[in-house]
Amino acid sequence: AKARRQRRPRFTVVVLYPDYATHAYGADLYVECVPAKDEFAAAQKVQQLAHRAKRQIPAADFRPVLVLAGDCQVLADATSFEGGQ
């Protein structure tokens, strides 16, 4: 019988764009849900995905600020509150 492959847990990771790459430092975030063996591997994976989206920014320059267990849906981010909502 085949051994059953265990699914990797999923994590939602929030990384911050580096200050040199944004006009609104602290507000520009990259959020992604990924499968990974642990929260540290998930953060590294999302740094790589952010780098692929913005090739001019090295992966290590995206700073992980939050790792959550599971798939989380982003309802609003820092830019959502600009304009007096």
Short mmCIF file of C-alpha atoms in Angstrom, two decimals:
data_model
loop_
_atom_site.label_atom_id
_atom_site.label_comp_id
_atom_site.label_asym_id
_atom_site.label_seq_id
_atom_site.Cartn_x
_atom_site.Cartn_y
_atom_site.Cartn_z
CA ALA A 1 0.00 0.00 0.00
CA LYS A 2 1.16 3.48 -0.76
CA ALA A 3 2.16 5.68 2.14
CA ARG A 4 -0.23 8.57 2.43
CA ARG A 5 1.45 11.93 1.89
CA GLN A 6 0.74 14.32 4.67
CA ARG A 7 -0.41 17.73 3.51
CA ARG A 8 1.75 20.61 4.60
CA PRO A 9 0.05 23.18 6.77
CA ARG A 10 -0.86 26.48 5.13
CA PHE A 11 0.22 29.87 6.39
CA THR A 12 -0.70 33.45 5.55
CA VAL A 13 2.39 35.66 5.53
CA VAL A 14 2.57 39.45 5.48
CA VAL A 15 5.82 41.06 4.35
CA LEU A 16 6.67 44.75 4.33
CA TYR A 17 8.18 46.41 1.28
CA PRO A 18 11.57 48.01 2.05
CA ASP A 19 11.59 51.74 2.71
CA TYR A 20 13.56 52.49 -0.47
CA ALA A 21 10.88 50.85 -2.64
CA THR A 22 7.79 52.76 -1.53
CA HIS A 23 6.42 56.24 -0.93
CA ALA A 24 4.22 55.04 1.92
CA TYR A 25 6.61 52.99 4.08
CA GLY A 26 4.65 50.85 6.49
CA ALA A 27 1.57 50.79 4.28
CA ASP A 28 2.90 48.80 1.32
CA LEU A 29 2.54 45.12 2.09
CA TYR A 30 2.65 41.86 0.18
CA VAL A 31 0.34 39.12 1.49
CA GLU A 32 0.27 35.52 0.33
CA CYS A 33 -1.02 32.15 1.55
CA VAL A 34 1.39 29.24 1.08
CA PRO A 35 1.90 25.63 2.16
CA ALA A 36 5.12 25.13 4.13
CA LYS A 37 6.67 22.88 6.77
CA ASP A 38 6.67 25.70 9.34
CA GLU A 39 6.23 29.45 9.78
CA PHE A 40 9.86 30.22 8.95
CA ALA A 41 9.77 28.31 5.67
CA ALA A 42 6.48 30.05 4.84
CA ALA A 43 8.03 33.49 5.42
CA GLN A 44 10.99 32.65 3.18
CA LYS A 45 8.67 31.33 0.47
CA VAL A 46 6.61 34.55 0.50
CA GLN A 47 9.76 36.68 0.39
CA GLN A 48 10.69 34.80 -2.79
CA LEU A 49 7.19 35.30 -4.26
CA ALA A 50 7.35 39.03 -3.48
CA HIS A 51 10.76 39.20 -5.17
CA ARG A 52 9.35 37.49 -8.27
CA ALA A 53 6.60 40.11 -8.38
CA LYS A 54 9.11 42.97 -7.97
CA ARG A 55 12.38 41.69 -9.46
CA GLN A 56 14.31 44.86 -8.63
CA ILE A 57 13.88 44.20 -4.89
CA PRO A 58 15.95 41.38 -3.32
CA ALA A 59 13.89 38.75 -1.49
CA ALA A 60 15.73 39.40 1.79
CA ASP A 61 14.64 43.07 1.69
CA PHE A 62 10.97 42.11 2.14
CA ARG A 63 10.59 42.02 5.92
CA PRO A 64 8.19 39.43 7.36
CA VAL A 65 5.91 41.20 9.85
CA LEU A 66 3.24 38.58 10.50
CA VAL A 67 2.69 34.86 9.95
CA LEU A 68 -0.77 33.40 10.59
CA ALA A 69 -1.85 29.78 10.62
CA GLY A 70 -4.14 28.87 7.74
CA ASP A 71 -5.51 30.76 4.78
CA CYS A 72 -6.65 34.20 5.79
CA GLN A 73 -8.64 36.47 3.52
CA VAL A 74 -7.48 40.10 3.47
CA LEU A 75 -10.50 42.33 3.93
CA ALA A 76 -8.63 45.62 4.24
CA ASP A 77 -5.05 46.85 4.45
CA ALA A 78 -3.36 50.14 5.36
CA THR A 79 -4.26 51.70 2.03
CA SER A 80 -7.94 50.82 2.54
CA PHE A 81 -8.25 53.50 5.19
CA GLU A 82 -6.83 56.35 3.15
CA GLY A 83 -9.45 58.79 2.01
CA GLY A 84 -11.61 58.87 5.15
CA GLN A 85 -13.69 55.71 4.84
#
